[in-house]
Amino acid sequence: MLQKSFHPPRVARLLACTSTLILALGLGGCQTSGLSDITGSIDEKADTGRAGDPRRDIELYQERYRANPRDADAALKYGKALRATGQRSQAVAVLEQGSIAHPGNKLLLAAYGRALADNGNFQQAFDVLGRAHSPDDPDWRLLSAQGATLDQLGRYDEARQYYASALKIAPDHPSVLSNLGLSYVLSKDLSKAEEILRRAHGIAGTDPRVRANLALAVGLQGKLAEAEKIVKADLPAAEAAANVAQLKRMLSRKDRENARAEVEKMPIAAAGRSE
């Protein structure tokens, strides 16, 4: 069974690629945000407006931002467009400057925190996301995002406290359950992860992110046929085949990491390593 040879540090590196898996499996689906989701489902706040073409938005808001870097709306929308097109460092820089100029702007802080998470600055992202809401007015999306950053720092128990708080505000929300399930994947409790992700899938079975995360948890237990069935359900043949191929690549990467770990344990291999 794959579960017996589960190596948490290596699986953490695998899960760092989970957003890639989710986007690949969610062909035509929603893009995750950050830890997106990093762990795949840090949602943008609902009041940010309807999604547009990020390349067009870059052209539109770059000029506005350069003309007036203190324009909070331009900084927010330009930063989000940069994130959406994978320009992570640039997004951090723009949103950082916007947050400095407008330290009380919660939307800018939330976007800045997500950009930091995208860029791998997990502790700073956690701190900034905490400033984007307050105890007397908590935002379940940001609580879930903070949990996802803590997972990336290996602080699983703390992360689950944030997910629990988010679920009190938004009971059984599939994106929070999805993050919680991935938290258990990271801490190698695959049966618990599968249980939670099946619950999320039962609520939002058409969400490509939730479906991808469930397939990952199932596949990591060695149940590849079932994982393949999950990722290709109700999809056109070409899209289903692409999803299955991506899942196999992810699981193959995990197997290679495990094989490498076994080799590194051998005395002759260890003696040949240079520090």
mmCIF file of N, CA and C in Angstrom, residues 165-219:
data_model
loop_
_atom_site.group_PDB
_atom_site.id
_atom_site.type_symbol
_atom_site.label_atom_id
_atom_site.label_comp_id
_atom_site.label_asym_id
_atom_site.label_seq_id
_atom_site.Cartn_x
_atom_site.Cartn_y
_atom_site.Cartn_z
ATOM 1 N N SER A 165 -13.185 27.104 12.845
ATOM 2 C CA SER A 165 -13.800 28.427 13.000
ATOM 3 C C SER A 165 -14.515 28.838 11.720
ATOM 4 N N ALA A 166 -13.894 28.552 10.577
ATOM 5 C CA ALA A 166 -14.528 28.885 9.299
ATOM 6 C C ALA A 166 -15.828 28.113 9.117
ATOM 7 N N LEU A 167 -15.829 26.844 9.520
ATOM 8 C CA LEU A 167 -17.022 26.013 9.352
ATOM 9 C C LEU A 167 -18.151 26.409 10.305
ATOM 10 N N LYS A 168 -17.825 27.057 11.395
ATOM 11 C CA LYS A 168 -18.869 27.581 12.277
ATOM 12 C C LYS A 168 -19.639 28.706 11.592
ATOM 13 N N ILE A 169 -18.924 29.470 10.776
ATOM 14 C CA ILE A 169 -19.548 30.585 10.055
ATOM 15 C C ILE A 169 -20.224 30.088 8.786
ATOM 16 N N ALA A 170 -19.565 29.160 8.094
ATOM 17 C CA ALA A 170 -20.085 28.619 6.826
ATOM 18 C C ALA A 170 -20.133 27.096 6.938
ATOM 19 N N PRO A 171 -21.140 26.560 7.625
ATOM 20 C CA PRO A 171 -21.205 25.119 7.869
ATOM 21 C C PRO A 171 -21.154 24.300 6.576
ATOM 22 N N ASP A 172 -20.300 23.290 6.588
ATOM 23 C CA ASP A 172 -20.179 22.346 5.476
ATOM 24 C C ASP A 172 -19.833 23.012 4.148
ATOM 25 N N HIS A 173 -19.162 24.146 4.180
ATOM 26 C CA HIS A 173 -18.787 24.756 2.903
ATOM 27 C C HIS A 173 -17.732 23.880 2.240
ATOM 28 N N PRO A 174 -17.949 23.487 0.984
ATOM 29 C CA PRO A 174 -17.038 22.512 0.365
ATOM 30 C C PRO A 174 -15.600 22.983 0.220
ATOM 31 N N SER A 175 -15.380 24.288 0.032
ATOM 32 C CA SER A 175 -13.997 24.744 -0.119
ATOM 33 C C SER A 175 -13.232 24.618 1.195
ATOM 34 N N VAL A 176 -13.911 24.875 2.313
ATOM 35 C CA VAL A 176 -13.265 24.719 3.621
ATOM 36 C C VAL A 176 -13.023 23.236 3.900
ATOM 37 N N LEU A 177 -14.030 22.411 3.613
ATOM 38 C CA LEU A 177 -13.867 20.967 3.797
ATOM 39 C C LEU A 177 -12.734 20.433 2.915
ATOM 40 N N SER A 178 -12.601 20.983 1.717
ATOM 41 C CA SER A 178 -11.536 20.552 0.816
ATOM 42 C C SER A 178 -10.168 20.874 1.404
ATOM 43 N N ASN A 179 -10.012 22.077 1.931
ATOM 44 C CA ASN A 179 -8.752 22.435 2.587
ATOM 45 C C ASN A 179 -8.491 21.550 3.793
ATOM 46 N N LEU A 180 -9.538 21.285 4.569
ATOM 47 C CA LEU A 180 -9.395 20.429 5.745
ATOM 48 C C LEU A 180 -8.965 19.022 5.334
ATOM 49 N N GLY A 181 -9.577 18.500 4.269
ATOM 50 C CA GLY A 181 -9.188 17.183 3.787
ATOM 51 C C GLY A 181 -7.733 17.127 3.370
ATOM 52 N N LEU A 182 -7.271 18.157 2.673
ATOM 53 C CA LEU A 182 -5.874 18.197 2.255
ATOM 54 C C LEU A 182 -4.940 18.326 3.453
ATOM 55 N N SER A 183 -5.413 18.954 4.519
ATOM 56 C CA SER A 183 -4.622 19.034 5.744
ATOM 57 C C SER A 183 -4.324 17.630 6.271
ATOM 58 N N TYR A 184 -5.326 16.762 6.201
ATOM 59 C CA TYR A 184 -5.120 15.385 6.661
ATOM 60 C C TYR A 184 -4.258 14.590 5.688
ATOM 61 N N VAL A 185 -4.290 14.942 4.400
ATOM 62 C CA VAL A 185 -3.361 14.309 3.465
ATOM 63 C C VAL A 185 -1.933 14.640 3.862
ATOM 64 N N LEU A 186 -1.689 15.921 4.160
ATOM 65 C CA LEU A 186 -0.345 16.362 4.523
ATOM 66 C C LEU A 186 0.163 15.688 5.794
ATOM 67 N N SER A 187 -0.727 15.400 6.719
ATOM 68 C CA SER A 187 -0.306 14.757 7.966
ATOM 69 C C SER A 187 -0.440 13.238 7.888
ATOM 70 N N LYS A 188 -0.585 12.717 6.677
ATOM 71 C CA LYS A 188 -0.603 11.301 6.299
ATOM 72 C C LYS A 188 -1.759 10.492 6.887
ATOM 73 N N ASP A 189 -2.823 11.164 7.299
ATOM 74 C CA ASP A 189 -4.031 10.462 7.726
ATOM 75 C C ASP A 189 -4.964 10.376 6.511
ATOM 76 N N LEU A 190 -4.666 9.447 5.624
ATOM 77 C CA LEU A 190 -5.356 9.399 4.341
ATOM 78 C C LEU A 190 -6.803 8.957 4.450
ATOM 79 N N SER A 191 -7.096 8.063 5.398
ATOM 80 C CA SER A 191 -8.489 7.625 5.545
ATOM 81 C C SER A 191 -9.374 8.768 6.017
ATOM 82 N N LYS A 192 -8.857 9.588 6.942
ATOM 83 C CA LYS A 192 -9.603 10.760 7.409
ATOM 84 C C LYS A 192 -9.739 11.777 6.286
ATOM 85 N N ALA A 193 -8.670 11.953 5.527
ATOM 86 C CA ALA A 193 -8.707 12.881 4.387
ATOM 87 C C ALA A 193 -9.776 12.462 3.393
ATOM 88 N N GLU A 194 -9.812 11.176 3.073
ATOM 89 C CA GLU A 194 -10.797 10.686 2.122
ATOM 90 C C GLU A 194 -12.220 10.892 2.640
ATOM 91 N N GLU A 195 -12.421 10.639 3.930
ATOM 92 C CA GLU A 195 -13.755 10.811 4.525
ATOM 93 C C GLU A 195 -14.247 12.248 4.368
ATOM 94 N N ILE A 196 -13.378 13.201 4.676
ATOM 95 C CA ILE A 196 -13.763 14.616 4.616
ATOM 96 C C ILE A 196 -13.953 15.065 3.168
ATOM 97 N N LEU A 197 -13.079 14.613 2.289
ATOM 98 C CA LEU A 197 -13.172 15.027 0.891
ATOM 99 C C LEU A 197 -14.380 14.396 0.204
ATOM 100 N N ARG A 198 -14.778 13.206 0.625
ATOM 101 C CA ARG A 198 -16.009 12.624 0.078
ATOM 102 C C ARG A 198 -17.222 13.439 0.538
ATOM 103 N N ARG A 199 -17.131 13.943 1.733
ATOM 104 C CA ARG A 199 -18.206 14.800 2.239
ATOM 105 C C ARG A 199 -18.291 16.074 1.405
ATOM 106 N N ALA A 200 -17.143 16.675 1.122
ATOM 107 C CA ALA A 200 -17.120 17.883 0.294
ATOM 108 C C ALA A 200 -17.620 17.576 -1.114
ATOM 109 N N HIS A 201 -17.217 16.439 -1.641
ATOM 110 C CA HIS A 201 -17.618 16.042 -2.987
ATOM 111 C C HIS A 201 -19.117 15.790 -3.063
ATOM 112 N N GLY A 202 -19.677 15.273 -1.971
ATOM 113 C CA GLY A 202 -21.122 15.047 -1.947
ATOM 114 C C GLY A 202 -21.914 16.334 -1.993
ATOM 115 N N ILE A 203 -21.307 17.416 -1.506
ATOM 116 C CA ILE A 203 -21.976 18.719 -1.498
ATOM 117 C C ILE A 203 -21.743 19.464 -2.807
ATOM 118 N N ALA A 204 -20.520 19.351 -3.327
ATOM 119 C CA ALA A 204 -20.143 20.100 -4.538
ATOM 120 C C ALA A 204 -19.452 19.164 -5.515
ATOM 121 N N GLY A 205 -20.174 18.147 -5.944
ATOM 122 C CA GLY A 205 -19.591 17.129 -6.803
ATOM 123 C C GLY A 205 -19.103 17.628 -8.144
ATOM 124 N N THR A 206 -19.605 18.762 -8.600
ATOM 125 C CA THR A 206 -19.175 19.288 -9.896
ATOM 126 C C THR A 206 -17.994 20.252 -9.785
ATOM 127 N N ASP A 207 -17.585 20.588 -8.559
ATOM 128 C CA ASP A 207 -16.454 21.494 -8.374
ATOM 129 C C ASP A 207 -15.169 20.743 -8.736
ATOM 130 N N PRO A 208 -14.441 21.188 -9.770
ATOM 131 C CA PRO A 208 -13.248 20.445 -10.204
ATOM 132 C C PRO A 208 -12.157 20.390 -9.151
ATOM 133 N N ARG A 209 -12.093 21.401 -8.282
ATOM 134 C CA ARG A 209 -11.066 21.410 -7.244
ATOM 135 C C ARG A 209 -11.334 20.330 -6.219
ATOM 136 N N VAL A 210 -12.580 20.237 -5.775
ATOM 137 C CA VAL A 210 -12.945 19.228 -4.782
ATOM 138 C C VAL A 210 -12.746 17.831 -5.367
ATOM 139 N N ARG A 211 -13.167 17.663 -6.589
ATOM 140 C CA ARG A 211 -13.018 16.363 -7.262
ATOM 141 C C ARG A 211 -11.545 15.974 -7.356
ATOM 142 N N ALA A 212 -10.686 16.932 -7.720
ATOM 143 C CA ALA A 212 -9.254 16.653 -7.848
ATOM 144 C C ALA A 212 -8.635 16.275 -6.515
ATOM 145 N N ASN A 213 -9.023 16.987 -5.461
ATOM 146 C CA ASN A 213 -8.458 16.696 -4.149
ATOM 147 C C ASN A 213 -8.875 15.320 -3.656
ATOM 148 N N LEU A 214 -10.122 14.944 -3.884
ATOM 149 C CA LEU A 214 -10.585 13.615 -3.496
ATOM 150 C C LEU A 214 -9.819 12.545 -4.273
ATOM 151 N N ALA A 215 -9.647 12.754 -5.558
ATOM 152 C CA ALA A 215 -8.907 11.785 -6.366
ATOM 153 C C ALA A 215 -7.478 11.635 -5.868
ATOM 154 N N LEU A 216 -6.862 12.733 -5.465
ATOM 155 C CA LEU A 216 -5.502 12.684 -4.936
ATOM 156 C C LEU A 216 -5.447 11.842 -3.669
ATOM 157 N N ALA A 217 -6.370 12.078 -2.737
ATOM 158 C CA ALA A 217 -6.383 11.328 -1.480
ATOM 159 C C ALA A 217 -6.614 9.845 -1.730
ATOM 160 N N VAL A 218 -7.499 9.538 -2.651
ATOM 161 C CA VAL A 218 -7.790 8.137 -2.973
ATOM 162 C C VAL A 218 -6.595 7.500 -3.680
ATOM 163 N N GLY A 219 -6.016 8.218 -4.629
ATOM 164 C CA GLY A 219 -4.888 7.683 -5.380
ATOM 165 C C GLY A 219 -3.667 7.440 -4.522
#
